Amino acid sequence: MVYAVVRAGGRQEKVSVGTIVTLDRVKAENGKIELPALLLVDGDKVTTDAATLAKVKVTAEVLGDLRGPKIVIQHYKNKT
């Protein structure tokens, strides 16, 4: 199984071909983004060398913009 760990929006995500990931505020040109790889696993071979990973391209397609659930913060004021 081939997968990669990429840096995406301040976090690290494990991705493989066909994985759908929700990212925070990433600018995309033409609906495609390129994510920097931090780790690459290809079967038994694990690659963590920075020079080798600089040559690896991990591209993603933007499916759409969406917003997460609204967060409700309640404030309590004491009645004194």
mmCIF file with all atom_site columns, C-alpha atoms in Angstrom:
data_model
loop_
_atom_site.group_PDB
_atom_site.id
_atom_site.type_symbol
_atom_site.label_atom_id
_atom_site.label_alt_id
_atom_site.label_comp_id
_atom_site.label_asym_id
_atom_site.label_entity_id
_atom_site.label_seq_id
_atom_site.pdbx_PDB_ins_code
_atom_site.Cartn_x
_atom_site.Cartn_y
_atom_site.Cartn_z
_atom_site.occupancy
_atom_site.B_iso_or_equiv
_atom_site.pdbx_formal_charge
_atom_site.auth_seq_id
_atom_site.auth_comp_id
_atom_site.auth_asym_id
_atom_site.auth_atom_id
_atom_site.pdbx_PDB_model_num
ATOM 1  C CA . MET A 1 1  ? 0.000   0.000  0.000   1.00 0.00 ? 1  MET A CA 1
ATOM 2  C CA . VAL A 1 2  ? 1.309   3.434  -0.948  1.00 0.00 ? 2  VAL A CA 1
ATOM 3  C CA . TYR A 1 3  ? 0.530   6.428  1.242   1.00 0.00 ? 3  TYR A CA 1
ATOM 4  C CA . ALA A 1 4  ? 2.114   9.688  2.287   1.00 0.00 ? 4  ALA A CA 1
ATOM 5  C CA . VAL A 1 5  ? 2.007   11.992 5.276   1.00 0.00 ? 5  VAL A CA 1
ATOM 6  C CA . VAL A 1 6  ? 1.685   15.596 4.071   1.00 0.00 ? 6  VAL A CA 1
ATOM 7  C CA . ARG A 1 7  ? 1.647   19.006 5.727   1.00 0.00 ? 7  ARG A CA 1
ATOM 8  C CA . ALA A 1 8  ? -1.739  20.590 5.135   1.00 0.00 ? 8  ALA A CA 1
ATOM 9  C CA . GLY A 1 9  ? -3.021  23.707 6.837   1.00 0.00 ? 9  GLY A CA 1
ATOM 10 C CA . GLY A 1 10 ? -0.765  23.517 9.898   1.00 0.00 ? 10 GLY A CA 1
ATOM 11 C CA . ARG A 1 11 ? -1.509  19.853 10.498  1.00 0.00 ? 11 ARG A CA 1
ATOM 12 C CA . GLN A 1 12 ? -0.250  16.551 9.158   1.00 0.00 ? 12 GLN A CA 1
ATOM 13 C CA . GLU A 1 13 ? -2.604  14.312 7.196   1.00 0.00 ? 13 GLU A CA 1
ATOM 14 C CA . LYS A 1 14 ? -2.171  10.718 6.027   1.00 0.00 ? 14 LYS A CA 1
ATOM 15 C CA . VAL A 1 15 ? -3.276  10.521 2.391   1.00 0.00 ? 15 VAL A CA 1
ATOM 16 C CA . SER A 1 16 ? -3.349  7.957  -0.373  1.00 0.00 ? 16 SER A CA 1
ATOM 17 C CA . VAL A 1 17 ? -4.890  7.850  -3.832  1.00 0.00 ? 17 VAL A CA 1
ATOM 18 C CA . GLY A 1 18 ? -8.608  8.675  -3.605  1.00 0.00 ? 18 GLY A CA 1
ATOM 19 C CA . THR A 1 19 ? -8.559  9.965  -0.011  1.00 0.00 ? 19 THR A CA 1
ATOM 20 C CA . ILE A 1 20 ? -10.903 12.871 0.751   1.00 0.00 ? 20 ILE A CA 1
ATOM 21 C CA . VAL A 1 21 ? -9.508  15.305 3.342   1.00 0.00 ? 21 VAL A CA 1
ATOM 22 C CA . THR A 1 22 ? -11.011 18.528 4.718   1.00 0.00 ? 22 THR A CA 1
ATOM 23 C CA . LEU A 1 23 ? -8.403  21.280 5.034   1.00 0.00 ? 23 LEU A CA 1
ATOM 24 C CA . ASP A 1 24 ? -8.468  24.705 6.655   1.00 0.00 ? 24 ASP A CA 1
ATOM 25 C CA . ARG A 1 25 ? -8.170  27.767 4.396   1.00 0.00 ? 25 ARG A CA 1
ATOM 26 C CA . VAL A 1 26 ? -5.841  26.671 1.626   1.00 0.00 ? 26 VAL A CA 1
ATOM 27 C CA . LYS A 1 27 ? -5.607  28.798 -1.534  1.00 0.00 ? 27 LYS A CA 1
ATOM 28 C CA . ALA A 1 28 ? -5.990  26.750 -4.683  1.00 0.00 ? 28 ALA A CA 1
ATOM 29 C CA . GLU A 1 29 ? -5.138  27.745 -8.243  1.00 0.00 ? 29 GLU A CA 1
ATOM 30 C CA . ASN A 1 30 ? -7.283  26.128 -10.952 1.00 0.00 ? 30 ASN A CA 1
ATOM 31 C CA . GLY A 1 31 ? -8.782  23.754 -8.384  1.00 0.00 ? 31 GLY A CA 1
ATOM 32 C CA . LYS A 1 32 ? -5.475  21.980 -7.699  1.00 0.00 ? 32 LYS A CA 1
ATOM 33 C CA . ILE A 1 33 ? -3.043  22.304 -4.794  1.00 0.00 ? 33 ILE A CA 1
ATOM 34 C CA . GLU A 1 34 ? 0.345   20.781 -4.143  1.00 0.00 ? 34 GLU A CA 1
ATOM 35 C CA . LEU A 1 35 ? 1.104   19.567 -0.614  1.00 0.00 ? 35 LEU A CA 1
ATOM 36 C CA . PRO A 1 36 ? 4.646   19.035 0.748   1.00 0.00 ? 36 PRO A CA 1
ATOM 37 C CA . ALA A 1 37 ? 5.350   15.416 1.704   1.00 0.00 ? 37 ALA A CA 1
ATOM 38 C CA . LEU A 1 38 ? 6.873   14.621 5.100   1.00 0.00 ? 38 LEU A CA 1
ATOM 39 C CA . LEU A 1 39 ? 6.888   10.817 4.839   1.00 0.00 ? 39 LEU A CA 1
ATOM 40 C CA . LEU A 1 40 ? 6.358   8.377  1.993   1.00 0.00 ? 40 LEU A CA 1
ATOM 41 C CA . VAL A 1 41 ? 5.540   4.693  2.468   1.00 0.00 ? 41 VAL A CA 1
ATOM 42 C CA . ASP A 1 42 ? 5.677   2.378  -0.539  1.00 0.00 ? 42 ASP A CA 1
ATOM 43 C CA . GLY A 1 43 ? 5.093   -1.163 0.675   1.00 0.00 ? 43 GLY A CA 1
ATOM 44 C CA . ASP A 1 44 ? 8.093   -2.036 2.864   1.00 0.00 ? 44 ASP A CA 1
ATOM 45 C CA . LYS A 1 45 ? 10.097  1.033  1.792   1.00 0.00 ? 45 LYS A CA 1
ATOM 46 C CA . VAL A 1 46 ? 9.754   4.100  4.070   1.00 0.00 ? 46 VAL A CA 1
ATOM 47 C CA . THR A 1 47 ? 11.238  7.413  2.869   1.00 0.00 ? 47 THR A CA 1
ATOM 48 C CA . THR A 1 48 ? 11.914  10.262 5.308   1.00 0.00 ? 48 THR A CA 1
ATOM 49 C CA . ASP A 1 49 ? 14.963  11.881 3.684   1.00 0.00 ? 49 ASP A CA 1
ATOM 50 C CA . ALA A 1 50 ? 14.284  15.587 2.986   1.00 0.00 ? 50 ALA A CA 1
ATOM 51 C CA . ALA A 1 51 ? 16.285  15.608 -0.264  1.00 0.00 ? 51 ALA A CA 1
ATOM 52 C CA . THR A 1 52 ? 14.346  12.655 -1.657  1.00 0.00 ? 52 THR A CA 1
ATOM 53 C CA . LEU A 1 53 ? 10.974  13.999 -0.484  1.00 0.00 ? 53 LEU A CA 1
ATOM 54 C CA . ALA A 1 54 ? 11.657  17.342 -2.210  1.00 0.00 ? 54 ALA A CA 1
ATOM 55 C CA . LYS A 1 55 ? 11.355  15.474 -5.524  1.00 0.00 ? 55 LYS A CA 1
ATOM 56 C CA . VAL A 1 56 ? 8.012   13.876 -4.566  1.00 0.00 ? 56 VAL A CA 1
ATOM 57 C CA . LYS A 1 57 ? 4.847   15.666 -5.721  1.00 0.00 ? 57 LYS A CA 1
ATOM 58 C CA . VAL A 1 58 ? 1.588   15.202 -3.857  1.00 0.00 ? 58 VAL A CA 1
ATOM 59 C CA . THR A 1 59 ? -1.237  16.970 -5.668  1.00 0.00 ? 59 THR A CA 1
ATOM 60 C CA . ALA A 1 60 ? -4.827  17.327 -4.559  1.00 0.00 ? 60 ALA A CA 1
ATOM 61 C CA . GLU A 1 61 ? -8.000  18.422 -6.290  1.00 0.00 ? 61 GLU A CA 1
ATOM 62 C CA . VAL A 1 62 ? -10.337 20.889 -4.585  1.00 0.00 ? 62 VAL A CA 1
ATOM 63 C CA . LEU A 1 63 ? -13.875 19.517 -4.594  1.00 0.00 ? 63 LEU A CA 1
ATOM 64 C CA . GLY A 1 64 ? -15.525 22.570 -3.043  1.00 0.00 ? 64 GLY A CA 1
ATOM 65 C CA . ASP A 1 65 ? -15.583 25.169 -0.318  1.00 0.00 ? 65 ASP A CA 1
ATOM 66 C CA . LEU A 1 66 ? -17.491 24.372 2.836   1.00 0.00 ? 66 LEU A CA 1
ATOM 67 C CA . ARG A 1 67 ? -17.896 25.623 6.371   1.00 0.00 ? 67 ARG A CA 1
ATOM 68 C CA . GLY A 1 68 ? -17.784 23.522 9.500   1.00 0.00 ? 68 GLY A CA 1
ATOM 69 C CA . PRO A 1 69 ? -20.466 23.457 12.179  1.00 0.00 ? 69 PRO A CA 1
ATOM 70 C CA . LYS A 1 70 ? -21.188 26.713 13.996  1.00 0.00 ? 70 LYS A CA 1
ATOM 71 C CA . ILE A 1 71 ? -19.647 26.894 17.440  1.00 0.00 ? 71 ILE A CA 1
ATOM 72 C CA . VAL A 1 72 ? -21.915 28.331 20.120  1.00 0.00 ? 72 VAL A CA 1
ATOM 73 C CA . ILE A 1 73 ? -20.136 29.913 23.080  1.00 0.00 ? 73 ILE A CA 1
ATOM 74 C CA . GLN A 1 74 ? -22.340 30.730 26.062  1.00 0.00 ? 74 GLN A CA 1
ATOM 75 C CA . HIS A 1 75 ? -21.324 33.391 28.570  1.00 0.00 ? 75 HIS A CA 1
ATOM 76 C CA . TYR A 1 76 ? -22.616 33.286 32.130  1.00 0.00 ? 76 TYR A CA 1
ATOM 77 C CA . LYS A 1 77 ? -23.049 36.535 34.022  1.00 0.00 ? 77 LYS A CA 1
ATOM 78 C CA . ASN A 1 78 ? -23.586 36.283 37.736  1.00 0.00 ? 78 ASN A CA 1
ATOM 79 C CA . LYS A 1 79 ? -26.660 38.154 39.049  1.00 0.00 ? 79 LYS A CA 1
ATOM 80 C CA . THR A 1 80 ? -25.220 40.114 41.960  1.00 0.00 ? 80 THR A CA 1
#
